[in-house]
Tab-separated table of C-alpha atoms in Angstrom:
chain	number	residue	atom	x	y	z
A	1	MET	CA	99.724	90.065	119.707
A	2	ASN	CA	101.899	88.558	122.398
A	3	ARG	CA	105.035	87.124	120.868
A	4	ASN	CA	105.946	85.406	124.258
A	5	VAL	CA	103.143	82.928	124.090
A	6	ALA	CA	102.999	80.087	121.559
A	7	LYS	CA	100.041	80.725	119.190
A	8	ALA	CA	98.985	79.192	115.939
A	9	ALA	CA	96.571	80.267	113.080
A	10	ILE	CA	94.473	78.222	110.642
A	11	ILE	CA	94.246	80.018	107.229
A	12	THR	CA	92.040	78.702	104.327
A	13	GLY	CA	92.863	79.715	100.790
A	14	ALA	CA	96.413	79.922	101.849
A	15	ALA	CA	98.062	79.012	98.637
A	16	SER	CA	97.856	82.353	96.917
A	17	GLY	CA	96.501	85.908	97.175
A	18	ILE	CA	95.050	87.212	100.238
A	19	GLY	CA	95.269	83.949	102.024
A	20	LEU	CA	98.947	83.613	101.373
A	21	GLU	CA	99.629	87.160	102.499
A	22	VAL	CA	97.704	86.468	105.722
A	23	ALA	CA	99.800	83.200	106.344
A	24	LYS	CA	102.907	85.261	105.792
A	25	ARG	CA	101.661	87.897	108.267
A	26	PHE	CA	100.941	85.345	111.074
A	27	ALA	CA	104.329	83.596	110.499
A	28	ALA	CA	106.124	86.964	110.808
A	29	LEU	CA	104.194	87.369	114.079
A	30	ASP	CA	105.758	84.134	115.360
A	31	TYR	CA	102.608	82.021	115.063
A	32	ASP	CA	102.614	78.425	113.876
A	33	VAL	CA	100.504	78.280	110.694
A	34	ALA	CA	98.294	75.690	109.114
A	35	LEU	CA	97.902	76.546	105.451
A	36	LEU	CA	94.606	74.889	103.942
A	37	ASP	CA	93.825	74.977	100.230
A	38	ARG	CA	92.565	72.769	97.455
A	39	SER	CA	95.751	71.432	95.904
A	40	LYS	CA	99.079	70.194	97.347
A	41	GLU	CA	101.533	71.656	94.942
A	42	PRO	CA	100.468	75.408	95.176
A	43	LEU	CA	100.565	74.875	98.990
A	44	GLU	CA	104.150	73.480	98.806
A	45	SER	CA	105.140	76.552	96.612
A	46	ALA	CA	103.387	78.780	99.118
A	47	VAL	CA	105.393	77.492	102.031
A	48	GLN	CA	108.655	78.004	100.300
A	49	SER	CA	107.799	81.793	100.068
A	50	ILE	CA	107.103	82.025	103.751
A	51	GLU	CA	109.848	83.115	106.127
A	52	SER	CA	109.063	81.508	109.559
A	53	THR	CA	110.888	80.411	112.724
A	54	ARG	CA	107.909	78.404	113.806
A	55	GLY	CA	105.981	75.509	112.344
A	56	LEU	CA	104.199	75.454	109.070
A	57	HIS	CA	101.856	72.695	108.099
A	58	THR	CA	99.881	72.291	104.779
A	59	ILE	CA	96.624	70.477	104.311
A	60	ALA	CA	95.178	69.922	100.814
A	61	GLY	CA	91.693	69.024	100.198
A	62	ASP	CA	88.258	70.228	98.735
A	63	LEU	CA	86.933	72.328	101.632
A	64	THR	CA	83.404	72.385	100.040
A	65	CYS	CA	83.117	68.851	100.964
A	66	SER	CA	81.905	68.879	104.657
A	67	GLU	CA	83.775	65.649	105.574
A	68	THR	CA	87.003	66.759	104.089
A	69	ALA	CA	86.704	70.254	105.703
A	70	ILE	CA	86.246	68.619	109.165
A	71	ASP	CA	89.088	66.265	108.651
A	72	ALA	CA	91.297	69.139	107.563
A	73	MET	CA	90.293	71.063	110.706
A	74	ASN	CA	90.952	68.004	112.974
A	75	GLU	CA	94.247	67.654	111.333
A	76	ALA	CA	95.139	71.327	111.807
A	77	LEU	CA	94.181	71.141	115.424
A	78	ALA	CA	96.009	67.862	116.040
A	79	THR	CA	99.221	69.553	114.567
A	80	PHE	CA	98.625	72.854	116.412
A	81	PRO	CA	96.377	72.164	119.392
A	82	HIS	CA	97.211	75.707	120.675
A	83	ALA	CA	95.541	77.306	117.667
A	84	SER	CA	93.448	80.310	118.538
A	85	VAL	CA	92.799	82.002	115.204
A	86	LEU	CA	90.839	80.852	112.151
A	87	VAL	CA	90.835	83.031	109.036
A	88	HIS	CA	88.705	82.126	105.973
A	89	CYS	CA	90.244	83.423	102.834
A	90	ALA	CA	89.177	80.654	100.491
A	91	GLY	CA	87.266	81.889	97.503
A	92	ILE	CA	86.445	81.733	93.735
A	93	LEU	CA	85.445	84.448	91.243
A	94	LYS	CA	83.244	82.815	88.598
A	95	THR	CA	81.437	85.483	86.739
A	96	GLY	CA	78.266	85.329	84.587
A	97	LYS	CA	74.713	86.671	84.239
A	98	LEU	CA	72.358	85.061	86.694
A	99	HIS	CA	69.921	83.962	83.934
A	100	GLU	CA	72.921	82.275	82.016
A	101	ILE	CA	75.459	80.906	84.505
A	102	PRO	CA	75.249	77.128	85.282
A	103	LEU	CA	73.545	76.362	88.413
A	104	GLU	CA	76.712	74.513	89.298
A	105	SER	CA	78.567	77.855	89.357
A	106	TRP	CA	75.853	79.215	91.861
A	107	ASP	CA	76.215	76.239	94.048
A	108	GLU	CA	79.991	76.419	94.004
A	109	ASN	CA	80.052	80.048	95.081
A	110	PHE	CA	77.841	79.221	98.142
A	111	ALA	CA	79.759	76.083	98.952
A	112	ILE	CA	83.195	77.871	99.141
A	113	HIS	CA	81.943	81.234	100.499
A	114	VAL	CA	79.325	80.154	103.000
A	115	ARG	CA	78.879	76.391	103.785
A	116	SER	CA	82.675	75.845	103.948
A	117	PRO	CA	83.378	78.652	106.435
A	118	ILE	CA	80.370	77.642	108.555
A	119	VAL	CA	81.485	73.926	108.581
A	120	LEU	CA	85.071	74.707	109.472
A	121	THR	CA	83.977	77.186	112.292
A	122	ARG	CA	81.746	74.543	113.737
A	123	ALA	CA	84.462	72.136	113.888
A	124	PHE	CA	86.989	74.686	115.264
A	125	VAL	CA	84.591	75.667	117.943
A	126	GLU	CA	83.707	72.036	118.800
A	127	SER	CA	87.383	71.183	119.229
A	128	THR	CA	88.560	74.186	121.193
A	129	SER	CA	85.674	75.092	123.273
A	130	ASN	CA	87.211	73.316	126.322
A	131	SER	CA	90.281	75.602	126.134
A	132	GLU	CA	90.469	77.827	129.092
A	133	ALA	CA	92.774	80.232	127.214
A	134	ARG	CA	89.821	81.584	125.174
A	135	LEU	CA	88.280	82.918	128.346
A	136	ALA	CA	91.150	85.328	129.130
A	137	ASP	CA	91.619	86.187	125.482
A	138	PRO	CA	88.847	85.356	123.016
A	139	PHE	CA	89.753	83.078	120.195
A	140	ARG	CA	89.412	84.807	116.797
A	141	VAL	CA	87.424	83.861	113.739
A	142	VAL	CA	87.673	86.193	110.759
A	143	GLY	CA	85.925	85.803	107.336
A	144	VAL	CA	87.149	87.599	104.324
A	145	SER	CA	84.141	88.964	102.217
A	146	SER	CA	83.845	91.542	99.554
A	147	ILE	CA	82.251	94.997	98.841
A	148	ALA	CA	80.258	92.936	96.193
A	149	ALA	CA	78.160	91.798	98.974
A	150	SER	CA	76.702	95.398	99.178
A	151	ARG	CA	77.673	96.720	95.827
A	152	PRO	CA	76.787	94.159	93.322
A	153	ARG	CA	77.790	94.550	89.720
A	154	ALA	CA	76.184	93.089	86.629
A	155	GLY	CA	77.540	89.847	85.712
A	156	ASN	CA	78.624	89.041	89.402
A	157	GLY	CA	75.432	87.891	90.963
A	158	ALA	CA	76.362	84.532	92.361
A	159	TYR	CA	79.545	85.836	93.905
A	160	SER	CA	77.828	88.920	95.434
A	161	ALA	CA	75.007	86.944	96.789
A	162	SER	CA	77.247	84.426	98.462
A	163	LYS	CA	79.419	87.116	100.029
A	164	ALA	CA	76.221	88.826	101.309
A	165	ALA	CA	75.099	85.489	102.856
A	166	LEU	CA	78.494	85.009	104.401
A	167	ASN	CA	78.200	88.523	106.155
A	168	VAL	CA	74.783	87.779	107.608
A	169	ALA	CA	75.731	84.397	108.726
A	170	PHE	CA	78.896	85.620	110.400
A	171	LYS	CA	77.106	88.337	112.245
A	172	VAL	CA	74.635	85.881	113.659
A	173	LEU	CA	77.510	83.423	114.457
A	174	ALA	CA	79.241	86.322	116.311
A	175	VAL	CA	76.247	86.518	118.675
A	176	ASP	CA	75.898	82.669	118.950
A	177	ILE	CA	79.319	81.946	120.035
A	178	ALA	CA	80.418	85.236	121.972
A	179	GLU	CA	79.529	83.532	125.383
A	180	LEU	CA	81.838	80.690	124.489
A	181	GLY	CA	84.823	83.069	124.188
A	182	TYR	CA	85.180	83.689	120.408
A	183	THR	CA	85.019	86.789	118.406
A	184	VAL	CA	83.755	86.610	114.784
A	185	ASN	CA	84.505	89.607	112.398
A	186	ILE	CA	84.494	90.263	108.707
A	187	VAL	CA	87.089	92.030	106.493
A	188	THR	CA	85.609	93.535	103.378
A	189	PRO	CA	88.073	94.134	100.648
A	190	GLY	CA	87.319	96.160	97.464
A	191	ARG	CA	89.040	95.429	94.220
A	192	THR	CA	92.326	93.783	95.255
A	193	ASN	CA	95.442	92.924	93.300
A	194	THR	CA	95.320	89.057	93.580
A	195	PRO	CA	95.546	86.257	91.025
A	196	MET	CA	91.946	85.423	91.404
A	197	VAL	CA	90.901	88.766	90.540
A	198	ALA	CA	93.338	89.084	87.600
A	199	ASP	CA	91.790	85.617	86.359
A	200	GLY	CA	88.287	87.074	86.722
A	201	ILE	CA	89.226	90.101	84.688
A	202	SER	CA	90.803	88.121	81.794
A	203	GLY	CA	87.723	85.922	81.583
A	204	SER	CA	85.030	88.649	81.986
A	205	GLN	CA	84.405	89.518	78.459
A	206	SER	CA	81.536	87.150	77.822
A	207	SER	CA	80.197	87.344	81.376
A	208	GLY	CA	78.945	91.072	81.444
A	209	TRP	CA	81.067	91.655	84.458
A	210	ARG	CA	83.599	94.473	84.779
A	211	PRO	CA	85.858	95.122	87.723
A	212	SER	CA	85.211	98.244	89.898
A	213	PRO	CA	87.119	101.358	88.815
A	214	LEU	CA	89.811	102.901	90.971
A	215	PRO	CA	88.697	104.022	94.378
A	216	PRO	CA	89.150	107.568	95.750
A	217	LEU	CA	92.556	106.708	97.135
A	218	GLY	CA	93.769	106.160	93.481
A	219	ARG	CA	95.012	102.616	93.632
A	220	ILE	CA	93.598	99.051	93.930
A	221	GLY	CA	94.176	97.254	97.132
A	222	GLU	CA	96.973	94.970	97.811
A	223	ALA	CA	96.850	91.740	99.754
A	224	SER	CA	98.870	93.256	102.447
A	225	ASP	CA	96.088	95.913	102.994
A	226	VAL	CA	93.686	93.040	103.764
A	227	ALA	CA	96.251	91.243	105.953
A	228	ASP	CA	96.452	94.476	108.041
A	229	ALA	CA	92.780	94.416	108.783
A	230	VAL	CA	92.862	90.641	109.703
A	231	GLU	CA	95.810	91.248	111.972
A	232	PHE	CA	93.981	93.994	113.739
A	233	PHE	CA	90.836	91.625	114.401
A	234	CYS	CA	93.138	89.057	115.793
A	235	GLY	CA	95.192	91.434	118.114
A	236	SER	CA	94.804	92.646	121.630
A	237	GLY	CA	93.170	95.792	120.439
A	238	ALA	CA	90.164	93.971	119.185
A	239	SER	CA	89.423	91.620	121.987
A	240	PHE	CA	86.064	93.493	122.690
A	241	ILE	CA	85.021	93.690	119.041
A	242	THR	CA	82.780	91.082	117.478
A	243	GLY	CA	80.157	90.955	114.920
A	244	ALA	CA	81.951	93.828	113.018
A	245	GLU	CA	82.805	94.561	109.537
A	246	LEU	CA	86.049	96.410	108.442
A	247	VAL	CA	85.870	97.759	104.923
A	248	VAL	CA	89.268	97.969	103.085
A	249	ASP	CA	88.337	99.381	99.709
A	250	GLY	CA	90.154	102.748	99.324
A	251	GLY	CA	86.895	104.597	99.677
A	252	SER	CA	84.945	102.880	96.916
A	253	ILE	CA	81.657	102.278	98.945
A	254	ALA	CA	81.936	105.820	100.566
A	255	ALA	CA	82.261	107.336	97.054
A	256	VAL	CA	78.986	105.579	95.942
A	257	ARG	CA	77.187	106.649	98.953
A	258	GLY	CA	78.245	110.255	98.460
């Protein structure tokens, strides 16, 4: 990433976990950062934890509402019109057996993991497609998925299905907007040490879901491991990579395949 050129990144789910770590990473790389999440107070706390010499802007709203999501993107781009990076980290982990979970939980998983990223990316492309900068260096869109998309576990069907849908949608999107000067890639974490996963584990007794065991590398992932992969996809070394998936799971999927 060229530190001599003003750049900006838009991060969803930026109040905690992977999203906050990604926001910190871009701030450390001298990016202006727009942080999007559901609630104002957690965002304000997140900003206090970020060391930055550039601009930080928070936008609170329910990104599962299309109008709210579009308004949030418009505000982010009005604040940082030079934004060239969009990273989708917003997520939920509501477990439960498919024949028992409320249909609202199914809908909520798809709203936050699939519909919201598509709505936000459409708004991002619509507002930035006239930028000549993207022709020299493609603008970057990254979605944070999960190994649950290809390695589903009992009691986690809605989450797994929504992440699988995100993967397919983003691989198609990568082809659809490549000629416009955008790359679209997916980072796929395994079990990661985040508040969302911790909350999911604490509430999993009645759902039938159990978290993945330790991977071959002997530890669960950290949010910084995922941020490393996001940084790669947004850097100069990935300007010719699109429609790709980078698995960050300590070898979990490989162990199952073996």
